[in-house]
Amino acid sequence: RRPKINVDESRNVEVKHKDGQVTPSSLFVSILFDSDPTDYKLCAILRDCTKICELEHKKDSFMATVNHELRTPLNGVIGLSESLRMTEPNPGRKKHLDIINNCAVRLLALVNEIMDIAALKAKKMQLNFGMVNVNEICEQVCGEMMEAVDKRGRKIKKDKVDLGFLPDPACPEVEGDRE
């Protein structure tokens, strides 16, 4: 009869060699049971994770660089386009500045989503838990949708779009991600 294998999870450990060098490793331990429950053996597998750690470090460095190199100029474009828009008397130019600003804001949102996905995959995403007002979120979403309809007024007949939200005063706050 074959022994039953109970598998535990692996653990990240550091192995210190005789020369003092430390190697990041993964330790995997299983207990092997035979037909007699008092008779068991331990099976341990130790794997050198140096290359994995180096790749992980390179990936983190790349993501930090991409994060900085994309967000910094986009924030500059957003800030300057908003500043110029406020002082621009020409309606045509003001409209062009709106387009520049909206495109930069959408691109920044996309960059943020990509960074969030990368953080989720790396299990490094931090959620900002707290009490969230559902009515406020719904009002904000409806406002953003109506703003999108207003901006596309030529393509969408605004008189055919009726988007509204009636807040429920009895709706309690819920715990969620504030972001």
mmCIF file of C-alpha atoms in Angstrom:
data_model
loop_
_atom_site.group_PDB
_atom_site.id
_atom_site.type_symbol
_atom_site.label_atom_id
_atom_site.label_comp_id
_atom_site.label_asym_id
_atom_site.label_seq_id
_atom_site.Cartn_x
_atom_site.Cartn_y
_atom_site.Cartn_z
ATOM 1 C CA ARG A 1 0.000 0.000 0.000
ATOM 2 C CA ARG A 2 1.304 3.474 -0.926
ATOM 3 C CA PRO A 3 1.851 6.013 1.831
ATOM 4 C CA LYS A 4 -0.543 8.933 2.139
ATOM 5 C CA ILE A 5 1.095 12.331 1.652
ATOM 6 C CA ASN A 6 -0.072 15.346 3.627
ATOM 7 C CA VAL A 7 1.288 18.490 2.053
ATOM 8 C CA ASP A 8 2.090 21.614 4.035
ATOM 9 C CA GLU A 9 2.779 24.964 2.462
ATOM 10 C CA SER A 10 6.270 26.053 1.621
ATOM 11 C CA ARG A 11 8.087 28.684 3.674
ATOM 12 C CA ASN A 12 10.595 31.295 2.611
ATOM 13 C CA VAL A 13 13.817 30.884 4.562
ATOM 14 C CA GLU A 14 17.397 32.114 4.402
ATOM 15 C CA VAL A 15 20.159 29.525 4.356
ATOM 16 C CA LYS A 16 23.476 30.595 5.859
ATOM 17 C CA HIS A 17 26.466 28.794 4.329
ATOM 18 C CA LYS A 18 29.755 28.001 6.078
ATOM 19 C CA ASP A 19 31.419 30.935 4.311
ATOM 20 C CA GLY A 20 28.775 33.313 5.729
ATOM 21 C CA GLN A 21 26.897 33.761 2.450
ATOM 22 C CA VAL A 22 23.107 33.883 2.852
ATOM 23 C CA THR A 23 20.895 32.357 0.149
ATOM 24 C CA PRO A 24 17.150 33.040 -0.097
ATOM 25 C CA SER A 25 15.437 29.667 -0.303
ATOM 26 C CA SER A 26 12.089 27.963 -0.204
ATOM 27 C CA LEU A 27 11.595 25.118 2.265
ATOM 28 C CA PHE A 28 8.861 22.592 1.591
ATOM 29 C CA VAL A 29 8.127 19.929 4.203
ATOM 30 C CA SER A 30 5.709 17.014 3.917
ATOM 31 C CA ILE A 31 4.774 14.331 6.360
ATOM 32 C CA LEU A 32 4.581 10.843 4.859
ATOM 33 C CA PHE A 33 2.270 8.484 6.721
ATOM 34 C CA ASP A 34 2.331 4.749 6.272
ATOM 35 C CA SER A 35 -0.451 2.360 7.264
ATOM 36 C CA ASP A 36 0.661 2.659 10.894
ATOM 37 C CA PRO A 37 -0.267 6.212 12.084
ATOM 38 C CA THR A 38 2.612 6.235 14.543
ATOM 39 C CA ASP A 39 5.093 5.499 11.755
ATOM 40 C CA TYR A 40 5.796 8.581 9.655
ATOM 41 C CA LYS A 41 8.639 10.209 7.816
ATOM 42 C CA LEU A 42 9.452 13.814 7.005
ATOM 43 C CA CYS A 43 10.334 14.776 3.467
ATOM 44 C CA ALA A 44 11.989 18.194 3.063
ATOM 45 C CA ILE A 45 12.841 19.984 -0.164
ATOM 46 C CA LEU A 46 15.048 23.072 -0.058
ATOM 47 C CA ARG A 47 15.146 25.181 -3.207
ATOM 48 C CA ASP A 48 17.533 28.055 -3.944
ATOM 49 C CA CYS A 49 15.438 31.126 -4.793
ATOM 50 C CA THR A 50 18.276 33.530 -5.644
ATOM 51 C CA LYS A 51 17.253 33.920 -9.294
ATOM 52 C CA ILE A 52 13.573 34.257 -8.392
ATOM 53 C CA CYS A 53 14.414 36.975 -5.848
ATOM 54 C CA GLU A 54 16.604 38.783 -8.397
ATOM 55 C CA LEU A 55 13.803 38.677 -10.983
ATOM 56 C CA GLU A 56 11.283 39.845 -8.394
ATOM 57 C CA HIS A 57 13.580 42.756 -7.488
ATOM 58 C CA LYS A 58 14.009 43.681 -11.178
ATOM 59 C CA LYS A 59 10.240 43.536 -11.690
ATOM 60 C CA ASP A 60 9.597 45.733 -8.637
ATOM 61 C CA SER A 61 12.245 48.201 -9.825
ATOM 62 C CA PHE A 62 10.733 48.264 -13.319
ATOM 63 C CA MET A 63 7.216 48.831 -11.942
ATOM 64 C CA ALA A 64 8.451 51.660 -9.699
ATOM 65 C CA THR A 65 10.224 53.280 -12.658
ATOM 66 C CA VAL A 66 7.188 52.915 -14.928
ATOM 67 C CA ASN A 67 4.995 54.242 -12.149
ATOM 68 C CA HIS A 68 7.159 57.346 -11.702
ATOM 69 C CA GLU A 69 7.984 57.923 -15.381
ATOM 70 C CA LEU A 70 4.321 57.779 -16.445
ATOM 71 C CA ARG A 71 2.558 59.439 -13.537
ATOM 72 C CA THR A 72 4.908 62.409 -13.144
ATOM 73 C CA PRO A 73 4.508 63.833 -16.665
ATOM 74 C CA LEU A 74 0.794 63.024 -16.724
ATOM 75 C CA ASN A 75 0.259 64.963 -13.505
ATOM 76 C CA GLY A 76 2.172 67.852 -15.089
ATOM 77 C CA VAL A 77 -0.037 67.771 -18.208
ATOM 78 C CA ILE A 78 -3.181 67.631 -16.066
ATOM 79 C CA GLY A 79 -2.083 70.502 -13.820
ATOM 80 C CA LEU A 80 -0.899 72.760 -16.642
ATOM 81 C CA SER A 81 -3.948 72.106 -18.830
ATOM 82 C CA GLU A 82 -6.238 72.960 -15.896
ATOM 83 C CA SER A 83 -4.239 76.120 -15.186
ATOM 84 C CA LEU A 84 -4.242 77.219 -18.836
ATOM 85 C CA ARG A 85 -7.946 76.440 -19.194
ATOM 86 C CA MET A 86 -8.837 78.780 -16.319
ATOM 87 C CA THR A 87 -7.022 81.715 -17.917
ATOM 88 C CA GLU A 88 -7.899 81.008 -21.573
ATOM 89 C CA PRO A 89 -10.473 83.492 -22.940
ATOM 90 C CA ASN A 90 -10.838 81.782 -26.349
ATOM 91 C CA PRO A 91 -13.679 79.172 -26.205
ATOM 92 C CA GLY A 92 -12.111 77.096 -29.005
ATOM 93 C CA ARG A 93 -8.784 76.843 -27.228
ATOM 94 C CA LYS A 94 -10.559 76.205 -23.936
ATOM 95 C CA LYS A 95 -12.294 73.239 -25.567
ATOM 96 C CA HIS A 96 -8.957 71.902 -26.825
ATOM 97 C CA LEU A 97 -7.488 72.261 -23.334
ATOM 98 C CA ASP A 98 -10.492 70.327 -21.979
ATOM 99 C CA ILE A 99 -9.765 67.523 -24.438
ATOM 100 C CA ILE A 100 -6.074 67.459 -23.466
ATOM 101 C CA ASN A 101 -6.996 67.418 -19.784
ATOM 102 C CA ASN A 102 -9.631 64.689 -20.158
ATOM 103 C CA CYS A 103 -7.280 62.488 -22.186
ATOM 104 C CA ALA A 104 -4.505 62.900 -19.605
ATOM 105 C CA VAL A 105 -6.907 62.126 -16.740
ATOM 106 C CA ARG A 106 -8.140 58.979 -18.537
ATOM 107 C CA LEU A 107 -4.568 57.899 -19.286
ATOM 108 C CA LEU A 108 -3.569 58.451 -15.646
ATOM 109 C CA ALA A 109 -6.569 56.358 -14.540
ATOM 110 C CA LEU A 110 -5.437 53.596 -16.920
ATOM 111 C CA VAL A 111 -1.874 53.735 -15.553
ATOM 112 C CA ASN A 112 -3.274 53.546 -12.008
ATOM 113 C CA GLU A 113 -5.388 50.511 -12.936
ATOM 114 C CA ILE A 114 -2.388 48.759 -14.518
ATOM 115 C CA MET A 115 -0.336 49.437 -11.392
ATOM 116 C CA ASP A 116 -3.200 48.146 -9.221
ATOM 117 C CA ILE A 117 -3.409 44.937 -11.279
ATOM 118 C CA ALA A 118 0.344 44.450 -10.927
ATOM 119 C CA ALA A 119 0.071 45.030 -7.175
ATOM 120 C CA LEU A 120 -2.806 42.546 -6.924
ATOM 121 C CA LYS A 121 -0.827 39.901 -8.788
ATOM 122 C CA ALA A 122 2.147 40.503 -6.515
ATOM 123 C CA LYS A 123 -0.217 40.424 -3.519
ATOM 124 C CA LYS A 124 1.173 43.798 -2.484
ATOM 125 C CA MET A 125 -1.912 45.949 -2.972
ATOM 126 C CA GLN A 126 -2.941 47.874 0.100
ATOM 127 C CA LEU A 127 -6.645 48.504 0.508
ATOM 128 C CA ASN A 128 -7.758 51.585 2.389
ATOM 129 C CA PHE A 129 -10.607 50.098 4.435
ATOM 130 C CA GLY A 130 -13.073 52.330 6.165
ATOM 131 C CA MET A 131 -16.720 53.267 6.247
ATOM 132 C CA VAL A 132 -18.079 54.232 2.822
ATOM 133 C CA ASN A 133 -21.282 56.128 2.060
ATOM 134 C CA VAL A 134 -23.052 54.244 -0.747
ATOM 135 C CA ASN A 135 -25.343 57.203 -1.536
ATOM 136 C CA GLU A 136 -22.344 59.491 -2.111
ATOM 137 C CA ILE A 137 -20.690 56.939 -4.398
ATOM 138 C CA CYS A 138 -23.886 56.535 -6.458
ATOM 139 C CA GLU A 139 -24.324 60.309 -6.734
ATOM 140 C CA GLN A 140 -20.712 60.688 -7.850
ATOM 141 C CA VAL A 141 -21.070 57.960 -10.504
ATOM 142 C CA CYS A 142 -24.312 59.504 -11.822
ATOM 143 C CA GLY A 143 -22.632 62.918 -11.966
ATOM 144 C CA GLU A 144 -19.686 61.502 -13.905
ATOM 145 C CA MET A 145 -22.031 59.713 -16.315
ATOM 146 C CA MET A 146 -24.045 62.893 -16.944
ATOM 147 C CA GLU A 147 -20.789 64.785 -17.483
ATOM 148 C CA ALA A 148 -19.833 62.175 -20.086
ATOM 149 C CA VAL A 149 -23.242 62.619 -21.743
ATOM 150 C CA ASP A 150 -22.804 66.416 -21.711
ATOM 151 C CA LYS A 151 -19.387 66.115 -23.358
ATOM 152 C CA ARG A 152 -20.779 63.871 -26.071
ATOM 153 C CA GLY A 153 -23.872 65.998 -26.557
ATOM 154 C CA ARG A 154 -23.587 65.957 -30.348
ATOM 155 C CA LYS A 155 -23.538 62.171 -30.529
ATOM 156 C CA ILE A 156 -26.082 61.458 -27.793
ATOM 157 C CA LYS A 157 -29.435 63.173 -27.718
ATOM 158 C CA LYS A 158 -29.409 64.520 -24.201
ATOM 159 C CA ASP A 159 -33.194 64.777 -24.052
ATOM 160 C CA LYS A 160 -33.349 60.975 -24.400
ATOM 161 C CA VAL A 161 -30.963 60.358 -21.511
ATOM 162 C CA ASP A 162 -32.458 60.511 -18.043
ATOM 163 C CA LEU A 163 -29.953 59.531 -15.432
ATOM 164 C CA GLY A 164 -30.745 60.214 -11.845
ATOM 165 C CA PHE A 165 -30.288 58.835 -8.395
ATOM 166 C CA LEU A 166 -32.623 59.064 -5.434
ATOM 167 C CA PRO A 167 -30.580 58.609 -2.269
ATOM 168 C CA ASP A 168 -32.018 56.396 0.436
ATOM 169 C CA PRO A 169 -31.550 58.108 3.804
ATOM 170 C CA ALA A 170 -31.932 54.712 5.505
ATOM 171 C CA CYS A 171 -28.974 53.263 3.600
ATOM 172 C CA PRO A 172 -26.218 52.620 6.137
ATOM 173 C CA GLU A 173 -22.540 53.177 5.550
ATOM 174 C CA VAL A 174 -20.674 50.001 4.680
ATOM 175 C CA GLU A 175 -17.067 48.973 5.149
ATOM 176 C CA GLY A 176 -15.081 48.986 1.934
ATOM 177 C CA ASP A 177 -12.082 50.338 0.093
ATOM 178 C CA ARG A 178 -12.215 54.134 0.198
ATOM 179 C CA GLU A 179 -10.259 54.400 -3.024
#
